[in-house]
Short mmCIF file of C-alpha atoms and ligand atoms in Angstrom, two decimals:
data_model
loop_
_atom_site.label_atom_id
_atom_site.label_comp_id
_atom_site.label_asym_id
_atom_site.label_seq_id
_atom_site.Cartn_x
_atom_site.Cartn_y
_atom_site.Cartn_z
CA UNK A 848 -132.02 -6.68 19.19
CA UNK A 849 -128.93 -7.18 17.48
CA UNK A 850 -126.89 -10.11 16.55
CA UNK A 851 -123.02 -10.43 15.54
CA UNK A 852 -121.98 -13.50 13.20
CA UNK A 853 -118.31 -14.34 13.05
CA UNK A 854 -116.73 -16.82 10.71
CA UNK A 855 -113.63 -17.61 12.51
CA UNK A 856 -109.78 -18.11 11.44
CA UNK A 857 -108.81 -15.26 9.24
CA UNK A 858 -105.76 -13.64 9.12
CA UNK A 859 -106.06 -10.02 10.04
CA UNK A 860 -103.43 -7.64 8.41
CA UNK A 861 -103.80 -3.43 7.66
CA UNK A 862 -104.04 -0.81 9.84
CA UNK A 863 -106.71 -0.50 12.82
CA UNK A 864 -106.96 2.87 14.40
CA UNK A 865 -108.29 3.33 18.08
CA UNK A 866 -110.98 5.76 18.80
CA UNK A 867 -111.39 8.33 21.71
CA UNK A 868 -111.62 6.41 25.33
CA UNK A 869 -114.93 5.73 26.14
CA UNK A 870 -114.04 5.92 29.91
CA UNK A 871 -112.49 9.58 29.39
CA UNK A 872 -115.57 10.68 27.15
CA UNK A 873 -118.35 9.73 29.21
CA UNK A 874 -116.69 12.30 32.02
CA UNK A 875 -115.35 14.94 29.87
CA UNK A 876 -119.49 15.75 28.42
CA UNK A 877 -120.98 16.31 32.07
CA UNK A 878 -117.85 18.12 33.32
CA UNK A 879 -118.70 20.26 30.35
CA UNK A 880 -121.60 21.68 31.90
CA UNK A 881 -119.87 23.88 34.65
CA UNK A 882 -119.67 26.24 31.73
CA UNK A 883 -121.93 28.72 30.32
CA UNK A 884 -119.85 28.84 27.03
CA UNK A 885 -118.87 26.49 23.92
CA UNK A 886 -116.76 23.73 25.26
CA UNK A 887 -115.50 21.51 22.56
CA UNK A 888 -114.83 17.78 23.18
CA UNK A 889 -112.91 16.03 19.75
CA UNK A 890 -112.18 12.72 18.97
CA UNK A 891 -114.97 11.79 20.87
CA UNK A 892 -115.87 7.93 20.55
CA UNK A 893 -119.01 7.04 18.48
CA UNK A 894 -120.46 5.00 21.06
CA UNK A 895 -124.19 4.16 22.39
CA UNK A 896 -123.16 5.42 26.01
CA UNK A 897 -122.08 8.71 23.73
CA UNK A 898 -125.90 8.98 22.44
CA UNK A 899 -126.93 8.31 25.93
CA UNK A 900 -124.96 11.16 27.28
CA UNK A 901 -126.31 13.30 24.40
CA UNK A 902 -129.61 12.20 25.50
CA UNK A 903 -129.12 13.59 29.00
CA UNK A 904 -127.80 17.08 27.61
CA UNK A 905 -130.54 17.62 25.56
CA UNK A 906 -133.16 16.55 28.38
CA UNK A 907 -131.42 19.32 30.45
CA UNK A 908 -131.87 21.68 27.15
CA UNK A 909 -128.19 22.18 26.54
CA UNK A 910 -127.14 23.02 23.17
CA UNK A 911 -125.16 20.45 21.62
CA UNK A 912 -123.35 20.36 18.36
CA UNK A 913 -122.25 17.01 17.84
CA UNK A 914 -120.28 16.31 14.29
CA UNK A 915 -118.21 13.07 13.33
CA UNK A 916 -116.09 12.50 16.66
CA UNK A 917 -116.59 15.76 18.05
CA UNK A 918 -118.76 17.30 20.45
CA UNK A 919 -119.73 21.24 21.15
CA UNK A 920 -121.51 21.74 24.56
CA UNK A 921 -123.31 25.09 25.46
CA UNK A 922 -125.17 24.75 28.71
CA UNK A 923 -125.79 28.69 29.06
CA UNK A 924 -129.45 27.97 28.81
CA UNK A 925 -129.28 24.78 31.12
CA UNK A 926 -132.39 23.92 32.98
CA UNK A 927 -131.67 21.54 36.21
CA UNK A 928 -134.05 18.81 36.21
CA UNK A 929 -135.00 15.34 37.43
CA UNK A 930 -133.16 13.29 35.10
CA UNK A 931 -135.04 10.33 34.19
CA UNK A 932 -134.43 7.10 36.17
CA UNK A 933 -134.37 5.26 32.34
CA UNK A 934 -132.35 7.53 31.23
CA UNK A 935 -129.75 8.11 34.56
CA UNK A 936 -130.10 3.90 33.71
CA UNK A 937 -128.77 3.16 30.43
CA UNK A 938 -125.13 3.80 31.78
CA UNK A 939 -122.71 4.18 34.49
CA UNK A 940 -121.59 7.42 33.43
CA UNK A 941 -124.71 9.30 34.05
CA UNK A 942 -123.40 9.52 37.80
CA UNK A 943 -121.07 12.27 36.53
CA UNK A 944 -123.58 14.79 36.15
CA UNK A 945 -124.11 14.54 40.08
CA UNK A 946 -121.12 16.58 40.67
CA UNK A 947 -121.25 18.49 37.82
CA UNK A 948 -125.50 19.72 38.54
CA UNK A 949 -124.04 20.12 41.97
CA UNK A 950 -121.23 22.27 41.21
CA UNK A 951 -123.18 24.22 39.81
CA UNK A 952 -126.68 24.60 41.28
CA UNK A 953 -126.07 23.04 44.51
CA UNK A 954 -128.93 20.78 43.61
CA UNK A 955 -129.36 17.33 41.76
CA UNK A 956 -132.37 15.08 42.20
CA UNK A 957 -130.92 12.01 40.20
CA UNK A 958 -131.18 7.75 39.95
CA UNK A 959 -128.48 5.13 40.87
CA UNK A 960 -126.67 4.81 37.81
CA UNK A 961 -126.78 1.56 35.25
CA UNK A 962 -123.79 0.25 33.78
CA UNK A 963 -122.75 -3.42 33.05
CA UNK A 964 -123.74 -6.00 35.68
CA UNK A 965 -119.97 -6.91 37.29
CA UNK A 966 -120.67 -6.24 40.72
CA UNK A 967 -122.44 -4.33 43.47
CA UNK A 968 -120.99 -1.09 42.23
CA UNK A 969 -121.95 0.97 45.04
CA UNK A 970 -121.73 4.95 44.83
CA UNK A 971 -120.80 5.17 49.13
CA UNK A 972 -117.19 7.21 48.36
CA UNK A 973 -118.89 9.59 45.48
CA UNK A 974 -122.07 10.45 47.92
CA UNK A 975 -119.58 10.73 51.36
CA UNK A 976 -117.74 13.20 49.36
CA UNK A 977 -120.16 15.31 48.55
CA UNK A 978 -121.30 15.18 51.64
CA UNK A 979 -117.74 16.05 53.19
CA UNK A 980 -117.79 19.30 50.69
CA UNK A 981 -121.20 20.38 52.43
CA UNK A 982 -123.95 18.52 50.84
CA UNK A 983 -126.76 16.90 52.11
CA UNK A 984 -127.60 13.41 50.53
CA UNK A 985 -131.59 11.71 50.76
CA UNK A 986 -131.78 8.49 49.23
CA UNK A 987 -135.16 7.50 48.57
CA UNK A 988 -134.86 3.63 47.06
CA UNK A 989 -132.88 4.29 43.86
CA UNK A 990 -133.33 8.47 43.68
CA UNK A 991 -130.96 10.41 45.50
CA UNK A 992 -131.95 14.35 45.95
CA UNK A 993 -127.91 15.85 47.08
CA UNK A 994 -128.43 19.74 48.27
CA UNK A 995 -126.19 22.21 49.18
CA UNK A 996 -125.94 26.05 50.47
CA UNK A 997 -122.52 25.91 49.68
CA UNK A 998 -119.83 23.67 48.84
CA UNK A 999 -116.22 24.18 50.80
CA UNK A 1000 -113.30 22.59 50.29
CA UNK A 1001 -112.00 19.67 52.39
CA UNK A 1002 -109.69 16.86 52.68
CA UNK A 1003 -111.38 13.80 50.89
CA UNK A 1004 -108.99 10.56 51.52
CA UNK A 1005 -110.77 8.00 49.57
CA UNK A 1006 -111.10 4.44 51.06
CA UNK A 1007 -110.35 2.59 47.66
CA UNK A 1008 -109.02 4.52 44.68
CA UNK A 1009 -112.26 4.61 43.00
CA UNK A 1010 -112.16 6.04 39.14
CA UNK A 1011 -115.84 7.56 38.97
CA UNK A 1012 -115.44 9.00 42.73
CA UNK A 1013 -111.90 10.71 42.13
CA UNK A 1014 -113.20 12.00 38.80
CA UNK A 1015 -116.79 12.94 40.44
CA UNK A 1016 -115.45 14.68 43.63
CA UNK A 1017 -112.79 16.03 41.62
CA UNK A 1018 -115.85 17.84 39.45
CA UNK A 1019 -117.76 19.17 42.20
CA UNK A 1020 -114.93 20.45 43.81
CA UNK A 1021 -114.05 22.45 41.05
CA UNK A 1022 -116.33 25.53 42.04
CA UNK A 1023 -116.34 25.03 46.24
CA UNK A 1024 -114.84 27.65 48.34
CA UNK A 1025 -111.37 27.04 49.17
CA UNK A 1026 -108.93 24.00 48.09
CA UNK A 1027 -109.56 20.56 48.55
CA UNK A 1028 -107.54 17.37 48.63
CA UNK A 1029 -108.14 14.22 47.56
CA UNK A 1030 -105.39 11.56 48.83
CA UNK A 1031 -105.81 8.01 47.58
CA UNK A 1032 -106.96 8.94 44.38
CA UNK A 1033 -107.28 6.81 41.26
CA UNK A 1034 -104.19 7.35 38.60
CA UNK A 1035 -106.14 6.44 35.36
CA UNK A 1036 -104.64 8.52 32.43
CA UNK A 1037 -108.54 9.42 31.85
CA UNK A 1038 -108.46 11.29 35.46
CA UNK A 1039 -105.76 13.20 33.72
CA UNK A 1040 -107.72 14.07 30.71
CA UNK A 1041 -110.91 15.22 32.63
CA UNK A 1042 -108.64 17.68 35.17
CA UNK A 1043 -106.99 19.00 31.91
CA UNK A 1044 -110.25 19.95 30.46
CA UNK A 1045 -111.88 21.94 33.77
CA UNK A 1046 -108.12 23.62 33.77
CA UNK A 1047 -108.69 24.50 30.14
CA UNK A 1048 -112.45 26.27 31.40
CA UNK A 1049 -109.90 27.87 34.10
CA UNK A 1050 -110.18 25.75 36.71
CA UNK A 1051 -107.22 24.94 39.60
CA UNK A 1052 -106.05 21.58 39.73
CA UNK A 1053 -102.87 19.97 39.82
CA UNK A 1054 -102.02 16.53 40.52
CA UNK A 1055 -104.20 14.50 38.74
CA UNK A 1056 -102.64 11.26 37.49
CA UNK A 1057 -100.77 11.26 40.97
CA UNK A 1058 -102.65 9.68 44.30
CA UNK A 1059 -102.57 13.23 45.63
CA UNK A 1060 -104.95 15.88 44.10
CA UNK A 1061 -105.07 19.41 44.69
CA UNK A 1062 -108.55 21.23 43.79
CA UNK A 1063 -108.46 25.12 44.11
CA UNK A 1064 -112.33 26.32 43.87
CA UNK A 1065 -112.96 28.89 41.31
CA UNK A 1066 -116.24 30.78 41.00
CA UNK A 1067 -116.77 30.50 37.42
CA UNK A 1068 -115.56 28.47 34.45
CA UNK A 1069 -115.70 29.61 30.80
CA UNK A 1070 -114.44 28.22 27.55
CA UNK A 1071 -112.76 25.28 27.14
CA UNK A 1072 -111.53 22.16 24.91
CA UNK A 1073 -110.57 18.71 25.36
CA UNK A 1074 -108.81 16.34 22.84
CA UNK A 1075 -109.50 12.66 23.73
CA UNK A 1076 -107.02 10.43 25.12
CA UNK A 1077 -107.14 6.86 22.66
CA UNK A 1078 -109.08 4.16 24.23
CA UNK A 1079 -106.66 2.17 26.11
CA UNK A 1080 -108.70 -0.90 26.69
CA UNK A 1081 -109.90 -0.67 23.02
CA UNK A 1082 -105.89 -0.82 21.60
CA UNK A 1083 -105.69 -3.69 24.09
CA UNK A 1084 -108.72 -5.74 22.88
CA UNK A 1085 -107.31 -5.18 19.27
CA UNK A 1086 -103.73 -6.02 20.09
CA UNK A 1087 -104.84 -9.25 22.08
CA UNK A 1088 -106.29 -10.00 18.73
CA UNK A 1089 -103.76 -9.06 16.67
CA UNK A 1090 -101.66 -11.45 19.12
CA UNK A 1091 -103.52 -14.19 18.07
CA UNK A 1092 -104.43 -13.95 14.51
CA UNK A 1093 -102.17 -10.44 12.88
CA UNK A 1094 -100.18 -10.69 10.27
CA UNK A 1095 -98.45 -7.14 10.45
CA UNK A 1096 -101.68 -6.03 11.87
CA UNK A 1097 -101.21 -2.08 13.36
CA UNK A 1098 -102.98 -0.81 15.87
CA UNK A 1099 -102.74 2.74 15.81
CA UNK A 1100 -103.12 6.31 17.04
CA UNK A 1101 -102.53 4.98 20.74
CA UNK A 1102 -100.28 5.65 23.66
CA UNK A 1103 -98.12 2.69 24.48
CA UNK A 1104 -96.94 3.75 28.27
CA UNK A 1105 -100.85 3.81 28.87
CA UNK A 1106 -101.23 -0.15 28.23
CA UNK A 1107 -97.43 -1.25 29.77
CA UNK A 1108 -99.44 -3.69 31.99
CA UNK A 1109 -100.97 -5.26 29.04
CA UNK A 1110 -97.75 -5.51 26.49
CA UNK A 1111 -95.52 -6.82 29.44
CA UNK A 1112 -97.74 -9.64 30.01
CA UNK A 1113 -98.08 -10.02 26.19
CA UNK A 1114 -94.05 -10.22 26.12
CA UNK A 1115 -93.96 -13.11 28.42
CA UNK A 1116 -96.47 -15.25 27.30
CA UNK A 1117 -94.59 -14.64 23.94
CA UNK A 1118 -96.14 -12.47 21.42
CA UNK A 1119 -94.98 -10.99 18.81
CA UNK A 1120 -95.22 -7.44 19.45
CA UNK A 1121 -94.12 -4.36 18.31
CA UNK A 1122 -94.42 -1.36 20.53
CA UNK A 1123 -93.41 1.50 18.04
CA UNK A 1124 -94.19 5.42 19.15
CA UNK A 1125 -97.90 5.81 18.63
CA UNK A 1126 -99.01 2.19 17.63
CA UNK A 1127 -98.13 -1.48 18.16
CA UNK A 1128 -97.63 -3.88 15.51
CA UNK A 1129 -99.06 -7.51 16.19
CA UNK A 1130 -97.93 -10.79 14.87
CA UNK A 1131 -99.85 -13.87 15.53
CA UNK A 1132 -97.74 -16.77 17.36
CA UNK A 1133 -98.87 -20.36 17.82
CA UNK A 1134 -96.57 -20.60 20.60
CA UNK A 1135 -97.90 -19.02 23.09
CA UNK A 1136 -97.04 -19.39 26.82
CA UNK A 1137 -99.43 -19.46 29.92
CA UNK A 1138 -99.21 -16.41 32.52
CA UNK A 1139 -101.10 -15.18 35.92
CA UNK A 1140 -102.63 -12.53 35.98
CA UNK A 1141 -103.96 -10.02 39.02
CA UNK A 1142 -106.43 -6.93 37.73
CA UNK A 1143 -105.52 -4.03 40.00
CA UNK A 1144 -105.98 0.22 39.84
CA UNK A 1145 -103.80 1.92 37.27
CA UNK A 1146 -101.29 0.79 36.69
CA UNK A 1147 -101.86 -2.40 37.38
CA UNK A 1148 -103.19 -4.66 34.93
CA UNK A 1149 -106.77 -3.52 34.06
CA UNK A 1150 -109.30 -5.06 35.12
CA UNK A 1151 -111.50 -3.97 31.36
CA UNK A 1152 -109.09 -6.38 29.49
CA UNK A 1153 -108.89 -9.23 31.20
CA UNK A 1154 -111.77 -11.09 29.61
CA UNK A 1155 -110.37 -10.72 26.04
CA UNK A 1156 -106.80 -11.54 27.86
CA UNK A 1157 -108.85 -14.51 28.91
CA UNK A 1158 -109.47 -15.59 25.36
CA UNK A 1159 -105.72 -15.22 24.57
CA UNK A 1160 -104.88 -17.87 27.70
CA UNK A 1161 -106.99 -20.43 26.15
CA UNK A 1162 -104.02 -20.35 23.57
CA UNK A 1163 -101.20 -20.54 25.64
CA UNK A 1164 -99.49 -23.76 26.86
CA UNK A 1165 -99.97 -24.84 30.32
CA UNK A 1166 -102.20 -23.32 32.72
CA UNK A 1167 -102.77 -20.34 33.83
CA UNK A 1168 -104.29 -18.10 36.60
CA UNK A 1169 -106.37 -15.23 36.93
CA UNK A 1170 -107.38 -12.99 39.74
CA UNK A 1171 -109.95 -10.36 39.38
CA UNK A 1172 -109.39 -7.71 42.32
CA UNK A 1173 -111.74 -5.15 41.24
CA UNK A 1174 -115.22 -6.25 40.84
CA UNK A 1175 -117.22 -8.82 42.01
CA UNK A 1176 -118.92 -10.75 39.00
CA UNK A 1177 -116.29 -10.54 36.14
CA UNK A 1178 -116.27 -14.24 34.89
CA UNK A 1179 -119.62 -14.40 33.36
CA UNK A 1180 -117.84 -14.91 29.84
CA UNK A 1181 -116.79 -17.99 31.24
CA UNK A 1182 -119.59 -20.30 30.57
CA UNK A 1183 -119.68 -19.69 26.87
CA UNK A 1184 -115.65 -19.53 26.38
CA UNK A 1185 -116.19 -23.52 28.13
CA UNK A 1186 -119.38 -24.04 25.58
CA UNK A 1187 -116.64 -23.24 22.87
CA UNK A 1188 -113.77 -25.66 24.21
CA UNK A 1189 -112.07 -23.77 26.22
CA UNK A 1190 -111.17 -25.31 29.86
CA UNK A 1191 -111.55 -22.60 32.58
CA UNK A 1192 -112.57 -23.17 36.61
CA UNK A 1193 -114.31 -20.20 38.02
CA UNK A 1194 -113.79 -20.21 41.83
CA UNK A 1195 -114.84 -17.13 43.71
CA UNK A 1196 -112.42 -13.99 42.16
CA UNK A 1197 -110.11 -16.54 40.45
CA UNK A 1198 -110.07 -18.64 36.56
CA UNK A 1199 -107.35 -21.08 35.93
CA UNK A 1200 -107.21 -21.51 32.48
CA UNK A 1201 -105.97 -25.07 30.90
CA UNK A 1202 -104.30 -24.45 27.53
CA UNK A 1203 -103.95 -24.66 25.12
CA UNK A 1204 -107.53 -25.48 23.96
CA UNK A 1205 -108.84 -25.36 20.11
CA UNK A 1206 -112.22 -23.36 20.10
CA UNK A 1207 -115.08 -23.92 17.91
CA UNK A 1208 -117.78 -21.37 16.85
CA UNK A 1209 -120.98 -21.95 18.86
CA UNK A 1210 -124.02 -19.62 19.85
CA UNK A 1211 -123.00 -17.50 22.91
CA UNK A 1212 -124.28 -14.27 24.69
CA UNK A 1213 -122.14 -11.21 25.27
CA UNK A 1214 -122.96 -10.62 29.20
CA UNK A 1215 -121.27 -7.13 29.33
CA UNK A 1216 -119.57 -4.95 27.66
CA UNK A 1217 -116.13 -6.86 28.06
CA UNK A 1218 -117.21 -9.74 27.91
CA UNK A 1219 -118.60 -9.06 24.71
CA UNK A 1220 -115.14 -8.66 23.53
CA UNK A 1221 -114.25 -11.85 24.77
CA UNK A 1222 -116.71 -13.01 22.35
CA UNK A 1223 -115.53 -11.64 19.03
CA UNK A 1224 -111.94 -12.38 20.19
CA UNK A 1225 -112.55 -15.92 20.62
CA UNK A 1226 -115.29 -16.21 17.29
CA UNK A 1227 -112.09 -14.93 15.61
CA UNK A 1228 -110.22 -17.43 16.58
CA UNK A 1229 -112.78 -20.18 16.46
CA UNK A 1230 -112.96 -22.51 13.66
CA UNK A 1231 -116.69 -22.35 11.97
CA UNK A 1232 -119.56 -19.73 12.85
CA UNK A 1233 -120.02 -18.12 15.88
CA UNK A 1234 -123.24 -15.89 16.81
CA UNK A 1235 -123.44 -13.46 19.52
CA UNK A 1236 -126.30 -12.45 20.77
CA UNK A 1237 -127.07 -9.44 23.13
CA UNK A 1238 -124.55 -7.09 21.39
CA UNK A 1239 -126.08 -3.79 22.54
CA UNK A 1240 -123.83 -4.30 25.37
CA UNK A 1241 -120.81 -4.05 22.84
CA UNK A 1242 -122.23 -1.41 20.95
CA UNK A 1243 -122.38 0.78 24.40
CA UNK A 1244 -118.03 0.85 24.22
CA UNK A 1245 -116.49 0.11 20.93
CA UNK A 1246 -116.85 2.29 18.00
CA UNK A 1247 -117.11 0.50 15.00
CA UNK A 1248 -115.96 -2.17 15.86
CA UNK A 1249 -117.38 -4.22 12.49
CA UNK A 1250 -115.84 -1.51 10.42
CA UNK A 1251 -112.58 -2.01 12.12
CA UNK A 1252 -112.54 -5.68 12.09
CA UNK A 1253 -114.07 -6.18 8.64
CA UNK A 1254 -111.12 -3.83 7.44
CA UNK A 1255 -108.51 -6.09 8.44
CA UNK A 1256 -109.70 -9.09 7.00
CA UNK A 1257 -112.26 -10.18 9.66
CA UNK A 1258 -115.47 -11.87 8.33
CA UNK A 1259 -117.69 -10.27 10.80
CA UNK A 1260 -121.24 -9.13 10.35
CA UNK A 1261 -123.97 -7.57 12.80
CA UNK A 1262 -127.81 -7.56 12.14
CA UNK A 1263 -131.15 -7.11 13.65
CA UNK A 1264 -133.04 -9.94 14.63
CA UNK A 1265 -136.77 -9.96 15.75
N1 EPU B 200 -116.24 1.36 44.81
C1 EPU B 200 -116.87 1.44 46.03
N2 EPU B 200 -117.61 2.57 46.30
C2 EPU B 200 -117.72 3.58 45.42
C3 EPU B 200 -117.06 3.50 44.18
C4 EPU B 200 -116.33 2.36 43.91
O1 EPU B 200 -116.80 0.53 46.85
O2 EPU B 200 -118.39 4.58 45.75
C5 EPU B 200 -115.44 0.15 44.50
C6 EPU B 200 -116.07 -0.64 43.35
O3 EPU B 200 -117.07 -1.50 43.82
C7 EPU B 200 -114.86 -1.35 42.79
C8 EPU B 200 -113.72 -0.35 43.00
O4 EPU B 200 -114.19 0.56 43.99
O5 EPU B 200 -114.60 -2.51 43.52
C9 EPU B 200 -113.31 0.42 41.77
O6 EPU B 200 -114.44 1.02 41.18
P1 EPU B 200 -114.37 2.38 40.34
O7 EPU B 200 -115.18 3.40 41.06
O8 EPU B 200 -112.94 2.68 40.06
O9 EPU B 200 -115.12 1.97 39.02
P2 EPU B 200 -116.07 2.87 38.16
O10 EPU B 200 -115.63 4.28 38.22
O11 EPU B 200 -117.50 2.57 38.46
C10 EPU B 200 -114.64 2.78 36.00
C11 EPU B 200 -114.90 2.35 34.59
C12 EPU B 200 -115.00 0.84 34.53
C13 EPU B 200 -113.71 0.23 35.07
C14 EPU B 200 -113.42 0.76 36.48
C15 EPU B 200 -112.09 0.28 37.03
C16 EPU B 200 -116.19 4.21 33.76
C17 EPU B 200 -117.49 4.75 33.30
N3 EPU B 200 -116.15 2.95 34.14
O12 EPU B 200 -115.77 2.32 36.73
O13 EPU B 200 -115.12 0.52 33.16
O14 EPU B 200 -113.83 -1.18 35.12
O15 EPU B 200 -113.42 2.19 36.47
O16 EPU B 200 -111.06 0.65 36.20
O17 EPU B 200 -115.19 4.93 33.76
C18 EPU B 200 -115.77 -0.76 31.31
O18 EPU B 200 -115.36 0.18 30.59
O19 EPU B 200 -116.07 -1.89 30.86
C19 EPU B 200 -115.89 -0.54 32.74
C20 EPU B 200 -116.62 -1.30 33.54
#
């Protein structure tokens, strides 16, 4: 078990730059496998859910090459197996490799996936999908076996514009017979970056990044290389804290029409932002104003930053809302923000947030990965120590994130505890 200590109130100035996007990553190494040749991922994040991923290739016995922040996948001598329910557990992302094991092999015996604990996070729109391309699904408890003679190409109009369904269906429908469409499909710039990959293994899709998606089955894929889009939600997380404490503090290497939801809020509740071409540069203000806030689908504001946007609103003057339209159980933070003087009413989907409130390091308990974030962002601020316990769940999403922090000026530590 690990452990993060914080001593709060330092100026943070220097350069931070943002990493690969997790959420892009974790669906760029299964699509990866429809190929019997190299297929080379860079700027690939160095992540736990990365080594968890890696994990999974290797258990399937394809050749990986992995080198600082990049990633070469050979599944020529792939072997389709069970893959472990502890395994399939240790992230959300494992789902992926049910369309990709049933693209290719028209079999996958796999588990529910794990993830962070922010809702039911049901799977209904990925399985129907398959299901409407020709596959059969058996759930047994928590193992789903998904067969096929042959996938064909349909309309797929998806009931909610679901990231890991779109990307999923948009996978296995990469080698059916015939086109398929999927209407209603999520817009995430990460979509975009997954369809540009299978196009780059010469695969048929246009669309993607639109709510209309058109899927042209090919029978084989070959070759191919992906360049990861920056981590959007990790640019935000550093620019929310750059709001509060930079002093000329750049983050960098990002693309600034990819968080427009974030810096638009940021510009009315005052900061002092800079949006330049491929960075922002962040200047703390103590004058802060309150805001409401709705989380919605791309690109609306995302639902992965608004627990460290929650940490800014304790800062701003007068009170303000948020409404979290996307999952379930996204306020655990909550508790522990309040334990460090913060004044926030949870009710159902909704925080109102009374500001502006000092906060003061205490011992608190990162519930998720995000709400980890909301941790460090408020230990930052905080006056005195703050320690953060169950950091794994961090560790799973932001690379380096001492490294990055401690650069700036941050007096941040992590360390194993018994
Ligand atoms: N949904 C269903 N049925 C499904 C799939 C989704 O009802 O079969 C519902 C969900 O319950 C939710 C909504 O649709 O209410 C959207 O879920 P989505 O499928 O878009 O989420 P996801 O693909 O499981 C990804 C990210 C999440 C991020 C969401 C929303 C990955 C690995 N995860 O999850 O990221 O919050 O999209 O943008 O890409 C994170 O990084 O911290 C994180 C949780």
């Amino acid at each position: 078990m690990k452990q993060i200590k914080i001593e709060g109130g330092k100026t943070l100035s220097g350069t931070i730059r943002i990493s690969g996007a997790k959420n892009a990553a974790v669906a760029l190494i299964p699509a990866a496998i429809l190929a019997d040749d190299d297929v080379t991922l860079c700027n690939i994040p160095e992540i736990s859910d990365i080594d968890s991923l890696e994990e999974i290739l290797k258990y399937l016995n394809v050749d990986v090459k992995r080198n600082t922040e990049s990633m070469i996948i050979n599944a020529k001598n792939m072997e389709n197996k069970e893959i472990p329910e502890e395994i399939a557990k240790k992230l959300r992302a494992s789902y992926y490799f049910m369309g990709a094991l049933l693209a290719r092999y028209k079999k996958v015996v796999m588990y529910f996936p794990g993830g962070c604990n922010i809702g039911k996070r049901p799977i209904d729109i990925h399985l129907e999908g398959f299901e409407k391309l020709g596959a059969t699904v058996n759930a047994v408890g928590d193992k789903y076996e998904i067969t096929a003679e042959k996938l064909v190409g349909t309309s797929l109009k998806l009931p909610v514009a679901s990231v890991g369904a779109t990307i999923n269906l948009m996978i296995a429908a990469t080698k059916a017979e015939g086109v398929t469409i999927i209407s209603n499909a999520a817009k995430e710039p990460e979509i975009i970056n997954v369809a540009e990959l299978l196009n780059s293994m010469g695969a048929k899709i246009s669309g993607a990044g639109t709510d209309t998606i058109k899927i042209t089955g090919v029978e084989n894929l070959s070759k191919g290389y992906s360049f990861v889009i920056p981590d959007r939600i990790e640019a935000g997380t550093y620019i929310i804290i750059g709001s509060l404490l930079g002093k000329n503090l750049k983050v960098d290497n990002i693309i600034p029409s990819h968080l427009k939801a974030l810096t638009e809020k940021l510009l009315e509740c005052g900061a002092d932002i800079k949006i330049e071409q491929e960075s922002i540069i962040c200047n703390k203000n103590d004058n802060l104003k309150s805001n409401d806030i709705i989380t919605y689908y791309y690109p609306g504001f995302p639902t992965d930053l608004q627990q460290p946007f929650s940490v800014l609103l304790t800062q701003c003057e007068g009170t303000s809302t948020i409404e979290e339209k996307i999952w379930e159980n996204r306020f655990m933070h909550v508790p522990y923000l309040n334990k460090m003087g913060a004044k926030i009413k949870v009710a159902d989907k909704k925080a109102i947030i009374n500001g502006k409130t000092s906060l003061v390091g205490q011992e608190v308990v990162a519930t998720d990965l995000r709400g980890g974030a909301s941790m460090i962002v408020a230990g930052l601020i905080a006056s005195g120590k703050t320690t953060i316990n169950e950091v794994e769940h961090i560790l799973r999403g932001y690379d380096e994130i001492i490294e990055k922090l401690s650069n700036v000026g941050a007096k941040i530590e992590i360390e194993e505890i018994k």
